[in-house]
Tab-separated table of C-alpha atoms and ligand atoms in Angstrom:
chain	number	residue	atom	x	y	z
A	1	UNK	CA	53.647	48.495	104.692
A	2	UNK	CA	57.242	47.429	104.413
A	3	UNK	CA	58.063	51.054	105.269
A	4	UNK	CA	56.733	50.413	108.783
A	5	UNK	CA	59.614	48.016	109.404
A	6	UNK	CA	62.228	50.159	107.667
A	7	UNK	CA	61.150	53.270	109.625
A	8	UNK	CA	61.889	51.417	112.833
A	9	UNK	CA	65.421	50.630	111.626
A	10	UNK	CA	64.551	47.000	110.896
A	11	UNK	CA	66.225	45.509	107.870
A	12	UNK	CA	64.425	42.996	105.691
A	13	UNK	CA	66.312	40.502	103.548
A	14	UNK	CA	65.644	40.396	99.821
A	15	UNK	CA	64.131	36.907	100.100
A	16	UNK	CA	61.853	38.008	102.911
A	17	UNK	CA	60.834	41.120	100.968
A	18	UNK	CA	59.841	38.974	97.982
A	19	UNK	CA	57.690	36.776	100.202
A	20	UNK	CA	56.098	39.770	101.932
A	21	UNK	CA	55.222	41.295	98.568
A	22	UNK	CA	53.084	38.238	97.827
A	23	UNK	CA	50.973	38.573	100.962
A	24	UNK	CA	48.396	41.295	101.401
A	25	UNK	CA	47.837	40.454	105.073
A	26	UNK	CA	48.756	43.557	107.095
A	27	UNK	CA	48.722	41.654	110.383
A	28	UNK	CA	51.863	39.901	109.190
A	29	UNK	CA	53.794	43.149	109.656
A	30	UNK	CA	52.442	43.618	113.168
A	31	UNK	CA	53.463	40.096	114.089
A	32	UNK	CA	56.903	40.634	112.544
A	33	UNK	CA	57.283	43.843	114.579
A	34	UNK	CA	56.362	41.958	117.723
A	35	UNK	CA	59.328	39.630	117.175
A	36	UNK	CA	61.544	42.565	118.276
A	37	UNK	CA	64.206	41.707	115.690
A	38	UNK	CA	66.494	44.161	113.886
A	39	UNK	CA	66.788	41.837	110.922
A	40	UNK	CA	63.900	39.969	109.346
A	41	UNK	CA	64.827	36.890	107.337
A	42	UNK	CA	62.712	34.738	105.035
A	43	UNK	CA	62.505	32.134	107.817
A	44	UNK	CA	60.930	34.776	110.095
A	45	UNK	CA	58.282	35.610	107.507
A	46	UNK	CA	57.600	31.929	106.825
A	47	UNK	CA	57.280	31.356	110.568
A	48	UNK	CA	54.743	34.151	110.961
A	49	UNK	CA	52.802	33.059	107.876
A	50	UNK	CA	52.509	29.517	109.193
A	51	UNK	CA	51.578	30.828	112.677
A	52	UNK	CA	54.760	29.331	114.084
A	53	UNK	CA	57.223	31.142	116.250
A	54	UNK	CA	60.485	31.115	114.262
A	55	UNK	CA	62.533	31.814	117.412
A	56	UNK	CA	61.244	28.720	119.109
A	57	UNK	CA	61.754	26.776	115.910
A	58	UNK	CA	65.362	27.917	115.646
A	59	UNK	CA	66.038	27.238	119.317
A	60	UNK	CA	65.131	23.605	118.955
A	61	UNK	CA	66.621	22.981	115.549
A	62	UNK	CA	65.157	19.700	114.372
A	63	UNK	CA	67.227	18.108	111.621
A	64	UNK	CA	65.763	15.420	109.365
A	65	UNK	CA	64.940	12.366	111.451
A	66	UNK	CA	67.830	10.231	110.169
A	67	UNK	CA	70.293	13.047	110.773
A	68	UNK	CA	72.000	13.043	114.175
A	69	UNK	CA	74.643	15.750	113.965
A	70	UNK	CA	77.321	14.900	116.494
A	71	UNK	CA	78.623	18.490	116.361
A	72	UNK	CA	75.382	19.460	118.105
A	73	UNK	CA	76.517	17.541	121.167
A	74	UNK	CA	79.605	19.724	121.629
A	75	UNK	CA	80.061	23.305	122.768
A	76	UNK	CA	82.365	25.419	120.616
A	77	UNK	CA	86.085	25.587	121.374
A	78	UNK	CA	86.923	28.848	119.596
A	79	UNK	CA	89.303	31.615	120.642
A	80	UNK	CA	90.221	34.619	118.527
A	81	UNK	CA	93.758	35.895	119.118
A	82	UNK	CA	92.796	39.558	119.221
A	83	UNK	CA	96.387	40.807	119.480
A	84	UNK	CA	96.925	39.602	115.869
A	85	UNK	CA	93.775	41.321	114.539
A	86	UNK	CA	93.725	45.056	113.659
A	87	UNK	CA	90.005	45.410	114.456
A	88	UNK	CA	89.545	48.401	116.786
A	89	UNK	CA	93.289	49.013	116.964
A	90	UNK	CA	94.092	51.059	113.840
A	91	UNK	CA	96.145	54.072	114.944
A	92	UNK	CA	97.842	55.151	111.713
A	93	UNK	CA	97.659	58.689	110.387
A	94	UNK	CA	99.530	57.688	107.228
A	95	UNK	CA	102.441	59.935	108.184
A	96	UNK	CA	106.162	59.363	107.804
A	97	UNK	CA	106.661	58.054	111.362
A	98	UNK	CA	103.930	55.435	110.756
A	99	UNK	CA	105.846	54.140	107.707
A	100	UNK	CA	109.149	54.110	109.644
A	101	UNK	CA	107.549	52.259	112.582
A	102	UNK	CA	105.821	49.801	110.225
A	103	UNK	CA	109.041	48.781	108.446
A	104	UNK	CA	111.039	48.720	111.688
A	105	UNK	CA	108.445	46.440	113.299
A	106	UNK	CA	108.427	44.129	110.280
A	107	UNK	CA	112.236	44.000	110.172
A	108	UNK	CA	112.715	43.442	113.899
A	109	UNK	CA	110.180	40.627	114.133
A	110	UNK	CA	111.284	38.780	110.992
A	111	UNK	CA	115.003	39.163	111.784
A	112	UNK	CA	114.290	37.767	115.268
A	113	UNK	CA	112.808	34.678	113.601
A	114	UNK	CA	115.857	34.393	111.312
A	115	UNK	CA	118.189	34.641	114.301
A	116	UNK	CA	116.611	31.465	115.745
A	117	UNK	CA	117.969	29.300	112.917
A	118	UNK	CA	121.416	27.793	113.306
A	119	UNK	CA	124.425	28.998	111.286
A	120	UNK	CA	128.119	28.081	111.341
A	121	UNK	CA	129.208	31.594	110.430
A	122	UNK	CA	128.902	34.650	112.691
A	123	UNK	CA	125.829	36.882	112.255
A	124	UNK	CA	126.876	40.543	112.085
A	125	UNK	CA	125.230	43.897	111.438
A	126	UNK	CA	125.880	45.680	108.150
A	127	UNK	CA	127.927	48.279	110.006
A	128	UNK	CA	130.157	45.531	111.409
A	129	UNK	CA	130.310	43.669	108.086
A	130	UNK	CA	132.754	46.305	106.810
A	131	UNK	CA	135.246	45.191	109.497
A	132	UNK	CA	135.135	41.589	108.207
A	133	UNK	CA	136.771	42.004	104.796
A	134	UNK	CA	137.792	38.577	103.479
A	135	UNK	CA	135.601	36.745	106.050
A	136	UNK	CA	132.420	34.730	105.628
A	137	UNK	CA	129.587	36.270	107.599
A	138	UNK	CA	125.805	36.178	107.796
A	139	UNK	CA	123.688	39.334	107.721
A	140	UNK	CA	119.968	39.766	108.386
A	141	UNK	CA	118.638	42.329	105.929
A	142	UNK	CA	115.687	43.805	104.079
A	143	UNK	CA	115.917	43.927	100.268
A	144	UNK	CA	115.548	47.494	98.960
A	145	UNK	CA	116.625	47.101	95.334
A	146	UNK	CA	117.260	44.321	92.836
A	147	UNK	CA	118.825	44.591	89.382
A	148	UNK	CA	120.667	42.548	86.778
A	149	UNK	CA	124.251	43.571	85.968
A	150	UNK	CA	125.710	43.674	82.445
A	151	UNK	CA	127.572	40.418	83.209
A	152	UNK	CA	124.309	38.635	84.036
A	153	UNK	CA	124.801	38.684	87.821
A	154	UNK	CA	122.150	39.952	90.226
A	155	UNK	CA	122.912	42.908	92.461
A	156	UNK	CA	120.846	43.561	95.579
A	157	UNK	CA	120.846	46.705	97.698
A	158	UNK	CA	120.065	45.705	101.275
A	159	UNK	CA	119.672	47.425	104.629
A	160	UNK	CA	119.349	46.749	108.321
A	161	UNK	CA	118.970	49.124	111.251
A	162	UNK	CA	122.703	50.026	111.103
A	163	UNK	CA	123.329	50.720	107.429
A	164	UNK	CA	123.225	49.561	103.821
A	165	UNK	CA	125.263	47.191	101.651
A	166	UNK	CA	125.491	45.778	98.137
A	167	UNK	CA	125.214	42.006	97.687
A	168	UNK	CA	126.103	40.188	94.468
A	169	UNK	CA	124.736	36.829	93.364
A	170	UNK	CA	127.222	35.694	90.756
A	171	UNK	CA	126.425	33.090	88.121
A	172	UNK	CA	130.067	32.073	87.721
A	173	UNK	CA	131.493	28.987	89.412
A	174	UNK	CA	128.581	26.571	88.931
A	175	UNK	CA	126.166	28.508	91.109
A	176	UNK	CA	123.025	27.903	89.048
A	177	UNK	CA	121.159	26.601	92.106
A	178	UNK	CA	121.984	29.734	94.059
A	179	UNK	CA	121.024	31.970	91.107
A	180	UNK	CA	117.730	30.099	90.931
A	181	UNK	CA	117.117	30.837	94.596
A	182	UNK	CA	118.020	34.502	94.077
A	183	UNK	CA	115.210	34.825	91.500
A	184	UNK	CA	112.781	34.133	94.336
A	185	UNK	CA	114.077	37.089	96.370
A	186	UNK	CA	111.601	39.950	96.108
A	187	UNK	CA	111.634	43.576	97.173
A	188	UNK	CA	111.104	44.150	100.925
A	189	UNK	CA	111.882	40.503	101.700
A	190	UNK	CA	113.631	40.049	105.050
A	191	UNK	CA	116.289	37.357	104.557
A	192	UNK	CA	119.533	35.983	105.967
A	193	UNK	CA	122.397	36.270	103.473
A	194	UNK	CA	125.601	34.344	103.994
A	195	UNK	CA	128.693	35.263	101.961
A	196	UNK	CA	132.187	36.662	101.748
A	197	UNK	CA	132.835	40.361	102.317
A	198	UNK	CA	134.848	41.874	99.485
A	199	UNK	CA	134.148	45.551	100.150
A	200	UNK	CA	132.114	47.289	98.898
A	201	UNK	CA	130.255	44.037	98.129
A	202	UNK	CA	129.207	40.828	99.770
A	203	UNK	CA	129.482	37.853	97.398
A	204	UNK	CA	126.467	35.766	98.344
A	205	UNK	CA	126.773	32.024	98.976
A	206	UNK	CA	123.414	31.313	100.571
A	207	UNK	CA	120.016	32.875	101.184
A	208	UNK	CA	117.481	31.822	103.822
A	209	UNK	CA	113.971	33.018	104.538
A	210	UNK	CA	112.551	32.892	108.091
A	211	UNK	CA	110.397	29.839	107.185
A	212	UNK	CA	108.302	27.646	109.455
A	213	UNK	CA	109.925	24.950	111.566
A	214	UNK	CA	110.149	21.357	110.363
A	215	UNK	CA	108.050	19.122	112.613
A	216	UNK	CA	107.563	15.378	112.544
A	217	UNK	CA	103.805	15.294	113.118
A	218	UNK	CA	101.057	17.725	112.289
A	219	UNK	CA	98.757	18.836	115.065
A	220	UNK	CA	95.267	17.341	115.232
A	221	UNK	CA	92.294	17.889	117.537
A	222	UNK	CA	90.923	15.558	120.198
A	223	UNK	CA	87.263	15.908	119.280
A	224	UNK	CA	85.844	14.456	116.087
A	225	UNK	CA	84.595	17.695	114.552
A	226	UNK	CA	85.102	19.317	111.161
A	227	UNK	CA	85.506	22.757	109.617
A	228	UNK	CA	84.004	23.859	106.282
A	229	UNK	CA	85.975	26.588	104.488
A	230	UNK	CA	84.186	29.132	102.310
A	231	UNK	CA	85.109	32.464	100.741
A	232	UNK	CA	84.102	34.778	97.902
A	233	UNK	CA	80.346	34.320	98.113
A	234	UNK	CA	79.752	37.685	96.370
A	235	UNK	CA	76.124	38.165	97.423
A	236	UNK	CA	74.537	40.764	95.139
A	237	UNK	CA	76.493	39.853	92.003
A	238	UNK	CA	74.741	38.805	88.795
A	239	UNK	CA	77.017	35.786	88.942
A	240	UNK	CA	76.198	34.813	92.545
A	241	UNK	CA	75.320	31.094	92.536
A	242	UNK	CA	72.372	31.009	94.948
A	243	UNK	CA	71.073	27.564	93.960
A	244	UNK	CA	74.490	26.024	94.531
A	245	UNK	CA	74.993	27.716	97.887
A	246	UNK	CA	71.520	26.477	98.865
A	247	UNK	CA	72.751	22.942	98.124
A	248	UNK	CA	75.588	23.525	100.595
A	249	UNK	CA	73.032	24.672	103.214
A	250	UNK	CA	70.900	21.592	102.592
A	251	UNK	CA	73.950	19.353	102.873
A	252	UNK	CA	74.937	20.966	106.171
A	253	UNK	CA	71.374	20.385	107.400
A	254	UNK	CA	71.682	16.664	106.730
A	255	UNK	CA	70.456	16.139	103.182
A	256	UNK	CA	72.583	13.905	101.005
A	257	UNK	CA	74.777	10.844	101.189
A	258	UNK	CA	77.606	12.342	103.234
A	259	UNK	CA	75.428	13.369	106.176
A	260	UNK	CA	77.821	11.787	108.666
A	261	UNK	CA	80.490	14.274	107.599
A	262	UNK	CA	77.951	17.136	107.536
A	263	UNK	CA	77.045	16.280	111.121
A	264	UNK	CA	80.670	16.724	112.188
A	265	UNK	CA	80.844	20.312	110.912
A	266	UNK	CA	81.008	22.515	113.988
A	267	UNK	CA	82.647	25.529	112.328
A	268	UNK	CA	82.249	27.380	109.029
A	269	UNK	CA	84.967	29.918	108.230
A	270	UNK	CA	84.312	32.458	105.476
A	271	UNK	CA	87.486	34.239	104.358
A	272	UNK	CA	86.087	37.420	102.825
A	273	UNK	CA	84.292	38.840	99.788
A	274	UNK	CA	80.998	38.111	101.500
A	275	UNK	CA	79.256	40.543	99.162
A	276	UNK	CA	80.110	41.891	95.727
A	277	UNK	CA	80.008	45.431	97.141
A	278	UNK	CA	79.416	48.704	95.343
A	279	UNK	CA	81.922	50.739	93.325
A	280	UNK	CA	84.708	48.211	93.729
A	281	UNK	CA	85.664	48.591	90.040
A	282	UNK	CA	84.421	50.830	87.176
A	283	UNK	CA	80.891	50.082	85.912
A	284	UNK	CA	80.383	47.371	88.541
A	285	UNK	CA	76.685	48.340	88.833
A	286	UNK	CA	76.070	46.626	85.465
A	287	UNK	CA	77.083	43.333	87.068
A	288	UNK	CA	74.965	43.679	90.206
A	289	UNK	CA	71.533	42.226	90.760
A	290	UNK	CA	71.301	44.001	94.138
A	291	UNK	CA	72.792	47.505	94.133
A	292	UNK	CA	72.436	48.303	97.849
A	293	UNK	CA	75.313	46.982	99.951
A	294	UNK	CA	73.115	46.686	103.070
A	295	UNK	CA	70.689	44.523	101.104
A	296	UNK	CA	73.610	42.426	99.907
A	297	UNK	CA	74.563	41.830	103.548
A	298	UNK	CA	70.867	41.182	104.254
A	299	UNK	CA	71.069	38.286	101.774
A	300	UNK	CA	74.064	36.984	103.708
A	301	UNK	CA	72.150	37.278	106.999
A	302	UNK	CA	69.387	35.279	105.367
A	303	UNK	CA	71.887	32.589	104.378
A	304	UNK	CA	73.218	32.441	107.956
A	305	UNK	CA	69.688	32.134	109.348
A	306	UNK	CA	69.286	28.905	107.380
A	307	UNK	CA	72.404	27.241	108.834
A	308	UNK	CA	72.083	24.935	111.863
A	309	UNK	CA	72.298	26.992	115.066
A	310	UNK	CA	74.951	24.716	116.645
A	311	UNK	CA	77.457	25.659	113.903
A	312	UNK	CA	79.880	28.513	114.701
A	313	UNK	CA	80.224	30.918	111.783
A	314	UNK	CA	83.469	32.896	111.569
A	315	UNK	CA	83.505	35.740	109.037
A	316	UNK	CA	86.449	37.787	107.772
A	317	UNK	CA	86.440	40.640	105.226
A	318	UNK	CA	87.763	40.790	101.666
A	319	UNK	CA	88.463	43.548	99.179
A	320	UNK	CA	84.785	43.562	98.068
A	321	UNK	CA	83.466	44.069	101.601
A	322	UNK	CA	82.447	47.326	103.266
A	323	UNK	CA	85.717	47.867	105.153
A	324	UNK	CA	88.821	49.884	104.293
A	325	UNK	CA	90.523	48.651	101.139
A	326	UNK	CA	94.056	48.156	102.462
A	327	UNK	CA	95.467	45.267	104.490
A	328	UNK	CA	95.193	44.639	107.380
A	329	UNK	CA	91.398	44.893	107.205
A	330	UNK	CA	89.212	45.262	110.298
A	331	UNK	CA	86.142	43.084	110.841
A	332	UNK	CA	82.932	43.854	108.909
A	333	UNK	CA	80.701	46.155	110.990
A	334	UNK	CA	77.555	45.280	112.946
A	335	UNK	CA	75.649	47.712	110.721
A	336	UNK	CA	76.325	45.371	107.779
A	337	UNK	CA	76.171	41.851	109.237
A	338	UNK	CA	73.446	41.586	111.869
A	339	UNK	CA	73.545	37.827	112.380
A	340	UNK	CA	75.115	36.262	115.410
A	341	UNK	CA	78.465	35.331	113.818
A	342	UNK	CA	82.060	35.816	114.978
A	343	UNK	CA	83.501	38.679	112.948
A	344	UNK	CA	87.248	38.839	112.538
A	345	UNK	CA	89.741	41.040	110.666
A	346	UNK	CA	91.943	39.945	107.779
A	347	UNK	CA	94.391	38.573	108.701
A	348	UNK	CA	93.313	36.955	111.956
A	349	UNK	CA	94.315	33.943	113.978
A	350	UNK	CA	91.628	31.730	115.486
A	351	UNK	CA	92.283	28.789	117.754
A	352	UNK	CA	89.705	26.150	116.857
A	353	UNK	CA	89.764	23.008	118.999
A	354	UNK	CA	93.337	24.048	119.890
A	355	UNK	CA	94.387	24.237	116.229
A	356	UNK	CA	95.653	27.617	115.045
A	357	UNK	CA	93.818	28.821	111.946
A	358	UNK	CA	95.367	31.780	110.122
A	359	UNK	CA	92.580	33.361	108.068
A	360	UNK	CA	93.549	35.889	105.394
A	361	UNK	CA	91.453	36.931	102.407
A	362	UNK	CA	94.497	36.890	100.115
A	363	UNK	CA	94.459	40.322	98.495
A	364	UNK	CA	98.254	40.192	98.123
A	365	UNK	CA	98.125	36.966	96.075
A	366	UNK	CA	98.006	39.092	92.890
A	367	UNK	CA	101.259	40.913	93.695
A	368	UNK	CA	102.924	37.646	94.758
A	369	UNK	CA	102.035	36.045	91.412
A	370	UNK	CA	103.417	39.103	89.598
A	371	UNK	CA	106.687	39.081	91.596
A	372	UNK	CA	107.752	35.458	92.121
A	373	UNK	CA	108.707	33.196	89.194
A	374	UNK	CA	106.660	29.992	89.074
A	375	UNK	CA	103.557	31.433	90.765
A	376	UNK	CA	100.252	31.380	88.873
A	377	UNK	CA	96.493	31.812	89.257
A	378	UNK	CA	96.187	28.052	88.748
A	379	UNK	CA	97.921	27.291	92.057
A	380	UNK	CA	96.967	29.624	94.904
A	381	UNK	CA	98.313	27.075	97.393
A	382	UNK	CA	101.855	27.690	96.103
A	383	UNK	CA	101.477	31.376	96.928
A	384	UNK	CA	100.349	30.552	100.464
A	385	UNK	CA	103.457	28.375	100.869
A	386	UNK	CA	105.525	31.464	99.939
A	387	UNK	CA	103.654	33.383	102.677
A	388	UNK	CA	104.725	30.736	105.173
A	389	UNK	CA	108.318	30.613	103.916
A	390	UNK	CA	108.559	34.387	104.340
A	391	UNK	CA	106.463	34.418	107.540
A	392	UNK	CA	104.696	37.377	105.933
A	393	UNK	CA	101.358	37.721	104.147
A	394	UNK	CA	102.223	40.676	101.929
A	395	UNK	CA	105.970	40.940	101.436
A	396	UNK	CA	106.028	43.309	98.435
A	397	UNK	CA	105.182	46.729	99.822
A	398	UNK	CA	103.043	48.663	97.325
A	399	UNK	CA	102.109	45.605	95.247
A	400	UNK	CA	98.721	45.867	96.925
A	401	UNK	CA	97.522	48.532	99.337
A	402	UNK	CA	99.006	48.203	102.826
A	403	UNK	CA	98.044	50.545	105.657
A	404	UNK	CA	101.197	51.284	107.686
A	405	UNK	CA	100.157	50.494	111.248
A	406	UNK	CA	102.825	50.716	113.965
A	407	UNK	CA	102.571	46.927	114.239
A	408	UNK	CA	102.871	44.885	111.050
A	409	UNK	CA	99.837	42.604	111.330
A	410	UNK	CA	100.901	40.784	108.161
A	411	UNK	CA	103.857	39.107	109.944
A	412	UNK	CA	103.118	35.440	110.620
A	413	UNK	CA	104.518	35.379	114.134
A	414	UNK	CA	103.241	31.927	115.063
A	415	UNK	CA	103.348	29.032	112.597
A	416	UNK	CA	99.684	28.107	112.046
A	417	UNK	CA	98.234	24.600	111.809
A	418	UNK	CA	95.950	25.738	108.982
A	419	UNK	CA	96.178	28.718	106.615
A	420	UNK	CA	92.893	29.623	104.945
A	421	UNK	CA	92.867	32.108	102.042
A	422	UNK	CA	90.505	32.919	99.175
A	423	UNK	CA	90.365	35.859	96.776
A	424	UNK	CA	91.313	34.272	93.465
A	425	UNK	CA	88.251	31.995	93.334
A	426	UNK	CA	90.262	28.849	92.847
A	427	UNK	CA	90.494	25.856	95.168
A	428	UNK	CA	93.988	24.721	96.050
A	429	UNK	CA	95.540	22.662	98.844
A	430	UNK	CA	99.023	21.836	100.114
A	431	UNK	CA	100.690	20.436	103.195
A	432	UNK	CA	103.764	22.544	103.935
A	433	UNK	CA	105.758	21.358	106.929
A	434	UNK	CA	103.286	21.489	109.851
A	435	UNK	CA	100.745	23.701	108.066
A	436	UNK	CA	97.776	22.653	105.964
A	437	UNK	CA	97.173	25.250	103.244
A	438	UNK	CA	93.590	25.701	102.052
A	439	UNK	CA	92.489	28.094	99.361
A	440	UNK	CA	88.719	27.947	99.238
A	441	UNK	CA	86.946	28.675	95.971
A	442	UNK	CA	83.827	30.742	95.424
A	443	UNK	CA	80.077	30.755	94.846
A	444	UNK	CA	80.344	33.211	91.965
A	445	UNK	CA	80.399	31.942	88.379
A	446	UNK	CA	83.056	33.149	85.941
A	447	UNK	CA	82.820	36.917	85.472
A	448	UNK	CA	83.526	39.017	82.354
A	449	UNK	CA	86.699	40.266	84.017
A	450	UNK	CA	87.888	36.714	84.694
A	451	UNK	CA	87.164	35.724	81.101
A	452	UNK	CA	89.259	38.681	79.866
A	453	UNK	CA	92.086	37.781	82.262
A	454	UNK	CA	91.925	34.102	81.354
A	455	UNK	CA	91.197	33.101	84.966
A	456	UNK	CA	89.245	29.892	85.438
A	457	UNK	CA	87.507	29.802	88.834
A	458	UNK	CA	86.385	26.629	90.635
A	459	UNK	CA	82.959	27.562	92.043
A	460	UNK	CA	80.799	25.508	94.423
A	461	UNK	CA	83.582	23.228	95.695
A	462	UNK	CA	83.850	23.320	99.487
A	463	UNK	CA	86.822	21.906	101.411
A	464	UNK	CA	85.926	20.222	104.689
A	465	UNK	CA	88.668	19.254	107.150
A	466	UNK	CA	88.150	16.683	109.879
A	467	UNK	CA	90.250	17.967	112.756
A	468	UNK	CA	90.696	14.644	114.571
A	469	UNK	CA	91.695	12.456	111.633
A	470	UNK	CA	93.374	15.107	109.452
A	471	UNK	CA	91.234	14.062	106.493
A	472	UNK	CA	90.546	16.804	103.951
A	473	UNK	CA	87.687	16.382	101.491
A	474	UNK	CA	86.218	18.629	98.808
A	475	UNK	CA	82.430	18.579	98.601
A	476	UNK	CA	80.968	19.250	95.170
A	477	UNK	CA	77.847	21.470	95.000
A	478	UNK	CA	77.985	22.138	91.263
A	479	UNK	CA	74.765	20.313	90.451
B	1	LIG	FE1	86.322	37.393	95.462
B	2	LIG	FE1	88.894	39.258	96.772
């Protein structure tokens, strides 16, 4: 009888299917059909079985009597900055001109940011630098090559739109601090280099990244509402932690000691890897409890149906989701997620209560850890600080797959109030200048792959940020 629903293009969540299998009452299917829904959740089946109308029940969400969620009193203040989201705007054909346009766009926008910072020495193009032999100048360049010389110095090949140059970071003359800084320069970085021109070289004296501005006070919201940050749920995986995610749902619905905080949560942002996906890595099917990606998303829809209806759910994709593999990623399709949630690309910028939230899954975190000394899987927040310093979410081209759009969506044009990443399944937080950095964890227990790699995830810990007071707390759903 389940076929009746499927034939009509109606999807049934795994939970709902299990419940339906237990009932032999055929009228249940007729009543489910009469709901006119494209997605049937467990709550729908329970509603029909108990002769209640689940729609009416959802419309007047009745929390436990002692729970008075103040977020229910407010309408949502949420705006997606669509110009910073690739969804529906991918134009690339992967041809040479797309690559040229991509790098030109990245260079022009980042060098414009660098130009805004003050310098005592004149800023010149590389073509003009040759006319300044013996002078100190500043150039705005992209790094194209980096190598150690026999004498232990570091030689960089750099370019701008007018030409190329060689820049030497010399370790002589007590420049250990500068050499230290030079180790943080990575390929394709766009930086300002200050130094003396001794053709054919520039002898570097300083390096600056675009960086975010220093501000005295961080921005806060007027209304007393909160955001819960999730990522890496991995529905469908053997290691998906359903019981623990259910505890989060119960908490949000007012069960537990911190119900006052739960009642402030007006927004839940989920930064990708909603499902475990199919064929993401060799032999993945052995680690899947649900091997149909649509059913995996059906489980997610079921999860959403159990959240209070006054909470805005914002969902971005990750490398396990059913979108293209390379960054920037478009939003997950309506054929996968049928719930009424706000779907965004990765990266995306969302203004929530006037506070700019940059949401990026974090696929490039791996290449950042491999490229920058001092970065590690233990501290994802340090990587996000490097994103902000560089005003770019994936500086090393080729370290992870980047699709060369004519606009580089990975440039962080506007300094955000909050950066939210995921991907490496580890919680981490930092306050960097005006930006709060949040790396949310996961609801997937440690996988075989993570054991082999020595990665230790932090599952079932959910950061919640109160936008009016600036208080960040981590809620523990491990037991
Ligand atoms: Fe993940
Ligand atoms: Fe991921």
